[in-house]
Coordinates of C-alpha atoms in Angstrom, one line a residue:
M16 CA 117.7 189.7 132.3
K17 CA 113.9 189.7 132.0
R18 CA 114.1 190.5 128.3
R19 CA 116.6 187.7 127.7
T20 CA 114.2 185.2 129.4
L21 CA 111.3 186.3 127.3
F22 CA 113.4 186.0 124.1
V23 CA 114.5 182.5 125.0
A24 CA 110.9 181.5 125.6
Y25 CA 109.9 183.0 122.2
L26 CA 112.6 181.0 120.5
C27 CA 111.5 177.8 122.2
S28 CA 107.9 178.2 121.1
I29 CA 109.0 178.8 117.5
L30 CA 111.2 175.7 117.5
Q31 CA 108.3 173.6 118.9
K32 CA 106.1 174.7 116.0
I33 CA 108.8 173.9 113.5
L34 CA 109.3 170.4 114.9
K35 CA 105.6 169.8 114.9
M36 CA 105.4 170.8 111.3
I37 CA 108.3 168.4 110.4
I38 CA 106.8 165.5 112.3
M39 CA 103.4 166.1 110.7
S40 CA 105.1 166.1 107.3
K41 CA 106.8 162.7 107.9
K42 CA 103.5 161.2 109.0
E43 CA 101.7 162.6 105.9
L44 CA 104.6 161.2 103.8
N45 CA 104.4 157.8 105.4
L46 CA 100.6 157.8 105.0
L47 CA 101.0 158.7 101.3
I48 CA 103.5 155.9 100.8
A49 CA 101.2 153.4 102.5
I50 CA 98.3 154.4 100.3
L51 CA 100.4 154.1 97.2
L52 CA 101.7 150.6 98.2
A53 CA 98.2 149.4 99.1
G54 CA 96.9 150.6 95.8
S55 CA 99.6 148.9 93.8
F56 CA 99.0 145.6 95.9
F57 CA 95.2 145.6 95.2
V58 CA 95.8 146.4 91.5
G59 CA 98.3 143.5 91.3
C60 CA 95.9 141.1 93.1
S61 CA 93.1 142.1 90.8
K62 CA 95.3 141.5 87.8
F63 CA 96.4 138.0 89.2
E64 CA 92.8 137.1 90.0
S65 CA 91.7 138.2 86.6
K66 CA 94.4 136.2 85.0
N67 CA 93.6 133.1 87.2
E68 CA 89.9 133.4 86.3
E69 CA 90.7 133.6 82.6
R70 CA 92.9 130.4 82.7
V71 CA 91.2 127.4 81.1
I72 CA 92.5 123.9 81.6
L73 CA 92.2 121.3 78.8
V74 CA 90.8 118.0 80.1
K75 CA 89.3 114.7 78.9
T76 CA 86.1 113.4 80.5
M77 CA 84.0 110.2 80.6
T78 CA 80.3 110.0 81.1
V79 CA 79.2 107.8 84.0
S80 CA 77.2 104.9 82.8
P81 CA 76.5 101.9 85.1
S82 CA 77.3 98.5 83.5
N83 CA 76.4 94.9 84.4
N84 CA 78.9 93.3 82.1
I85 CA 81.4 92.4 84.8
V86 CA 81.7 92.6 88.5
G87 CA 84.2 91.2 90.9
N88 CA 84.2 89.5 94.3
S89 CA 87.3 90.7 96.0
Y90 CA 89.8 88.7 98.2
V91 CA 93.1 89.4 99.8
G92 CA 95.9 87.6 97.9
L93 CA 99.5 86.8 98.8
V94 CA 102.3 86.4 96.2
E95 CA 104.2 83.1 96.4
E96 CA 107.3 81.9 94.6
E97 CA 106.9 79.3 91.9
L98 CA 109.6 77.1 93.5
S99 CA 111.5 77.3 96.8
T100 CA 114.4 75.0 97.8
S101 CA 116.5 74.8 100.9
L102 CA 120.2 74.2 99.9
S103 CA 122.6 72.4 102.2
F104 CA 126.0 70.6 102.0
Q105 CA 126.1 66.8 101.8
S106 CA 129.2 66.7 103.9
I107 CA 130.2 67.7 107.4
G108 CA 132.7 70.6 107.6
N109 CA 133.6 74.2 108.1
I110 CA 132.4 76.9 105.6
E111 CA 135.5 78.4 104.0
N112 CA 133.9 80.6 101.3
I113 CA 130.5 82.2 100.5
Y114 CA 130.2 83.7 97.1
V115 CA 126.6 85.1 97.1
G116 CA 124.3 87.1 99.2
E117 CA 120.6 87.6 99.8
G118 CA 118.6 89.0 96.8
Q119 CA 121.3 87.9 94.3
R120 CA 120.3 86.2 91.1
V121 CA 122.2 83.0 90.4
S122 CA 122.4 80.7 87.4
K123 CA 122.1 76.9 87.3
G124 CA 125.3 75.2 88.4
Q125 CA 126.8 78.5 89.8
L126 CA 129.2 77.9 92.8
L127 CA 127.5 79.4 95.9
A128 CA 129.8 78.3 98.8
T129 CA 132.6 75.8 99.7
L130 CA 133.7 73.9 102.8
N131 CA 137.3 73.7 104.0
K132 CA 138.7 70.9 101.9
A133 CA 141.9 70.1 103.9
N134 CA 140.5 67.2 105.9
L135 CA 138.3 65.9 103.1
K136 CA 141.3 65.9 100.8
S137 CA 143.4 64.0 103.3
T138 CA 140.7 61.4 103.7
H139 CA 140.5 61.1 99.9
D140 CA 144.3 60.8 99.6
M141 CA 144.3 58.0 102.2
A142 CA 141.5 56.2 100.3
L143 CA 143.5 56.5 97.1
S144 CA 146.6 55.1 98.7
T145 CA 144.6 52.1 100.2
L146 CA 143.0 51.5 96.8
K147 CA 146.4 51.5 95.0
R148 CA 147.7 48.9 97.5
A149 CA 144.6 46.8 97.1
K150 CA 145.0 46.8 93.3
D151 CA 148.7 45.9 93.5
G152 CA 147.9 43.0 95.9
Y153 CA 145.1 41.8 93.7
E154 CA 147.3 41.8 90.5
R155 CA 150.1 39.8 92.3
L156 CA 147.8 37.2 93.8
K157 CA 145.7 36.9 90.7
L158 CA 148.6 35.1 88.9
L159 CA 148.9 32.6 91.8
H160 CA 145.1 32.1 91.7
D161 CA 145.2 31.5 88.0
N162 CA 148.0 28.9 88.5
G163 CA 146.0 27.2 91.2
S164 CA 148.6 28.1 93.8
L165 CA 146.3 30.3 96.0
P166 CA 143.6 28.9 98.3
E167 CA 140.1 29.9 97.2
I168 CA 139.3 31.5 100.6
K169 CA 142.4 33.7 100.3
W170 CA 141.3 34.8 96.8
V171 CA 137.9 35.8 98.2
E172 CA 139.5 37.9 100.8
I173 CA 141.6 39.7 98.2
Q174 CA 138.6 40.4 96.1
T175 CA 136.6 41.7 99.1
S176 CA 139.5 44.0 100.1
L177 CA 139.7 45.5 96.6
Q178 CA 135.9 46.2 96.6
Q179 CA 136.1 47.8 100.0
A180 CA 139.0 50.0 98.8
I181 CA 137.0 51.0 95.7
S182 CA 134.0 51.9 97.8
S183 CA 136.0 53.9 100.3
E184 CA 137.7 55.9 97.5
E185 CA 134.3 56.7 95.9
I186 CA 132.9 57.9 99.2
A187 CA 135.9 60.1 99.9
R188 CA 135.8 61.5 96.4
K189 CA 132.1 62.2 96.7
G190 CA 132.8 63.9 100.1
L191 CA 135.4 66.1 98.4
Q192 CA 133.0 67.0 95.6
N193 CA 130.2 67.8 98.2
A194 CA 132.4 70.4 99.7
E195 CA 131.1 72.6 96.9
L196 CA 127.5 73.9 97.0
R197 CA 126.0 74.8 93.6
A198 CA 122.7 76.2 92.4
P199 CA 120.4 73.4 91.2
Y200 CA 118.5 75.9 89.0
S201 CA 118.5 79.6 88.1
G202 CA 116.8 81.8 90.6
I203 CA 117.2 84.2 93.5
I204 CA 118.9 83.7 96.9
S205 CA 116.0 84.7 99.3
K206 CA 117.8 83.7 102.5
K207 CA 121.4 83.2 103.7
N208 CA 121.4 81.1 106.8
A209 CA 125.2 80.7 107.5
E210 CA 128.4 82.7 107.5
V211 CA 132.1 82.0 106.7
G212 CA 133.5 79.9 109.5
S213 CA 130.3 78.2 110.5
N214 CA 130.3 74.5 111.1
V215 CA 127.7 72.6 109.2
I216 CA 126.3 69.1 109.1
M217 CA 124.6 67.3 106.3
G218 CA 121.1 68.7 105.7
M219 CA 121.7 72.0 107.5
S220 CA 120.2 74.8 105.4
V221 CA 122.8 77.3 104.1
F222 CA 120.6 79.1 101.5
T223 CA 117.0 79.3 100.3
L224 CA 116.8 79.5 96.6
V225 CA 113.5 80.7 94.9
K226 CA 112.4 80.7 91.4
T227 CA 110.2 83.7 90.5
D228 CA 110.0 83.8 86.7
N229 CA 106.4 82.8 87.4
V230 CA 104.6 83.4 90.6
K231 CA 101.4 82.3 92.2
I232 CA 98.8 84.4 94.0
K233 CA 97.2 82.5 96.8
I234 CA 93.7 83.5 97.9
S235 CA 91.5 82.0 100.6
I236 CA 87.8 81.6 99.6
P237 CA 85.0 81.1 102.2
E238 CA 83.3 77.7 102.0
K239 CA 80.0 79.4 101.0
E240 CA 81.6 80.8 97.9
I241 CA 84.0 78.1 96.8
S242 CA 81.3 76.3 94.8
K243 CA 81.0 79.4 92.5
I244 CA 84.7 79.4 91.7
K245 CA 86.0 77.4 88.7
I246 CA 89.5 76.8 87.3
G247 CA 89.8 79.2 84.3
D248 CA 87.7 82.0 85.9
P249 CA 89.2 85.4 84.9
V250 CA 90.6 87.5 87.7
S251 CA 92.0 91.0 88.1
I252 CA 94.9 91.5 90.5
N253 CA 95.7 94.9 92.0
V254 CA 99.1 95.2 93.7
S255 CA 99.4 98.4 95.9
A256 CA 103.2 97.9 96.4
L257 CA 103.6 98.5 92.6
G258 CA 101.6 101.7 92.5
N259 CA 98.2 99.8 92.2
K260 CA 99.4 98.1 89.0
V261 CA 96.8 95.7 87.7
F262 CA 97.5 92.2 86.3
N263 CA 94.9 90.1 84.5
A264 CA 95.0 86.3 84.7
K265 CA 93.0 83.2 85.4
I266 CA 92.5 80.8 88.3
T267 CA 94.8 77.8 87.8
E268 CA 94.4 75.8 91.0
K269 CA 91.4 75.2 93.2
G270 CA 91.9 73.5 96.6
V271 CA 89.6 70.7 97.8
A272 CA 90.8 70.5 101.4
G273 CA 89.4 73.2 103.6
D274 CA 91.0 74.9 106.6
M275 CA 89.3 73.5 109.7
L276 CA 89.7 76.8 111.6
S277 CA 88.9 79.5 109.0
H278 CA 86.5 77.3 106.9
T279 CA 88.2 78.6 103.7
Y280 CA 89.6 76.9 100.6
D281 CA 92.8 78.0 98.8
A282 CA 92.9 78.9 95.2
R283 CA 95.9 80.0 93.2
I284 CA 96.5 82.1 90.1
K285 CA 99.7 81.7 88.1
I286 CA 101.2 84.9 86.6
N287 CA 104.2 85.4 84.3
N288 CA 106.8 87.4 86.2
S289 CA 109.7 87.6 83.8
N290 CA 110.7 91.1 84.9
N291 CA 110.6 89.9 88.6
E292 CA 108.6 92.9 89.8
L293 CA 106.3 90.7 91.8
L294 CA 108.1 89.5 95.0
P295 CA 107.1 86.7 97.4
G296 CA 105.2 88.1 100.3
M297 CA 103.5 91.0 98.5
V298 CA 99.9 91.5 99.4
C299 CA 97.4 92.2 96.6
N300 CA 93.6 92.6 96.0
V301 CA 92.1 89.9 93.8
S302 CA 88.7 90.3 92.0
I303 CA 87.2 87.2 90.5
L304 CA 85.2 88.5 87.5
K305 CA 81.6 87.4 86.8
E306 CA 79.0 88.6 84.3
G307 CA 75.5 90.0 84.6
E308 CA 75.0 90.1 88.4
T309 CA 74.7 93.8 89.3
Q310 CA 75.3 97.2 87.8
N311 CA 78.4 99.0 88.7
I312 CA 80.1 102.3 87.9
V313 CA 83.7 101.6 87.0
L314 CA 86.4 104.4 86.7
P315 CA 90.0 104.3 85.7
N316 CA 92.2 104.1 88.9
S317 CA 94.3 107.1 87.7
C318 CA 91.4 109.6 88.0
I319 CA 90.7 108.9 91.7
Q320 CA 92.6 111.2 94.2
I321 CA 92.8 111.4 98.0
D322 CA 92.6 114.7 99.9
N323 CA 94.1 115.8 103.2
N324 CA 91.2 114.2 105.1
D325 CA 91.8 110.8 103.4
N326 CA 88.6 111.2 101.3
K327 CA 88.7 109.7 97.9
F328 CA 87.4 112.1 95.3
V329 CA 87.2 112.8 91.5
W330 CA 86.7 116.0 89.5
I331 CA 83.5 116.6 87.7
D332 CA 82.8 118.8 84.6
K333 CA 79.9 120.9 85.9
N334 CA 78.9 123.1 82.9
G335 CA 82.6 123.9 82.1
V336 CA 83.7 124.3 85.7
A337 CA 85.7 121.8 87.8
E338 CA 83.8 120.5 90.8
K339 CA 85.2 118.2 93.5
R340 CA 83.1 115.1 94.2
I341 CA 83.7 112.9 97.3
I342 CA 83.2 109.2 96.4
S343 CA 83.4 105.7 98.0
T344 CA 84.9 102.7 96.2
G345 CA 84.5 99.0 96.2
G346 CA 86.7 96.4 94.5
F347 CA 88.8 96.4 91.4
V348 CA 87.7 95.3 88.0
G349 CA 90.3 94.9 85.2
D350 CA 92.3 98.2 85.3
G351 CA 89.4 100.1 86.9
V352 CA 87.9 100.7 90.3
I353 CA 84.2 100.1 91.3
V354 CA 82.6 103.3 92.6
A355 CA 80.1 102.4 95.4
G356 CA 78.7 105.9 95.9
G357 CA 79.0 109.6 95.2
L358 CA 78.3 109.5 91.4
S359 CA 75.2 109.4 89.3
E360 CA 74.5 108.3 85.8
G361 CA 75.4 111.1 83.4
D362 CA 78.1 112.7 85.5
K363 CA 81.1 113.8 83.5
V364 CA 84.2 112.6 85.3
I365 CA 87.6 114.2 84.4
I366 CA 90.0 111.3 83.6
E367 CA 92.8 113.3 82.0
G368 CA 94.2 116.6 83.3
N369 CA 92.6 116.1 86.7
S370 CA 95.9 116.8 88.4
K371 CA 95.9 120.4 87.0
V372 CA 92.4 121.5 88.1
S373 CA 91.1 123.1 91.3
Q374 CA 87.6 123.9 92.6
G375 CA 85.8 126.4 90.4
M376 CA 88.4 126.4 87.7
K377 CA 87.2 126.8 84.1
I378 CA 87.9 123.7 81.9
S379 CA 87.6 122.8 78.3
V380 CA 87.0 119.3 77.1
K381 CA 89.3 117.9 74.4

């Protein structure tokens, strides 16, 4: 029994050694695998970094050079329609049909809406019947009058009755015609103020029609600056709603009556808008261009970017390497932006390919 116990203990010790060797082998194997993976990772990263460092981006630059040729005083502008008309029926009635909606382009003479014509037609039919009787009576009594058999006072009554019947028929016919509302000119329906089934009276607005083939930009100029503004002065208009698209035009109107509260005067700029991209109510930035006042750095709007902290910046070519430069901007001039700070004369700003570069990346100028 004692021998058996010793033998079992001996076997257990051997098994423990074997298990320890197996466990140690797995750990060593795992360690070896981890070393191999780490080595391949670092090799891959070094290859990627090497490849990234060797990548060169082709760009186009412009050298910063302040100019005093033109500068701009900036104002907030508002787009206005060239013409706006409130359309209404000239008859009392109930709207039976509406054929157009808001934002729809219409042509001159196009039918927009109609009233229920049943009552108007009945009125016109009655007027026609009265007119027919008046004409018949007139023709019969005219023979008597010509023969001298009709008193003059009776003849006057007959003539008066006929004229009244003619007038009543014209009014009823006009009322029937006014049951149709048509566009007085080609334009866009900017507002629809009624629905089918609505009761309307004469003069009640049903639609607002605007003409936008040309638009006007209204700006308010402080009284201290209005004397410097003249009709014909060139302006640059930047519309943020259209991706900062720039329009060049001239001042066409200059107000002479100031606002008593704001002490400003209105001026307007007319712009061709044949493609109808400018819409009434859009806000824009208007720079009135002058010459020879101060020096300014002007950059193309496309080369200015905004980072995650809302900082405006550009990319600079610094000895063949891209460098980020934070800037501050002023107004708009032509198709460019005035840079108020952050750049110096001689800086080389990347104006093409700037969306492909990053800090420290090697670049090559076209």
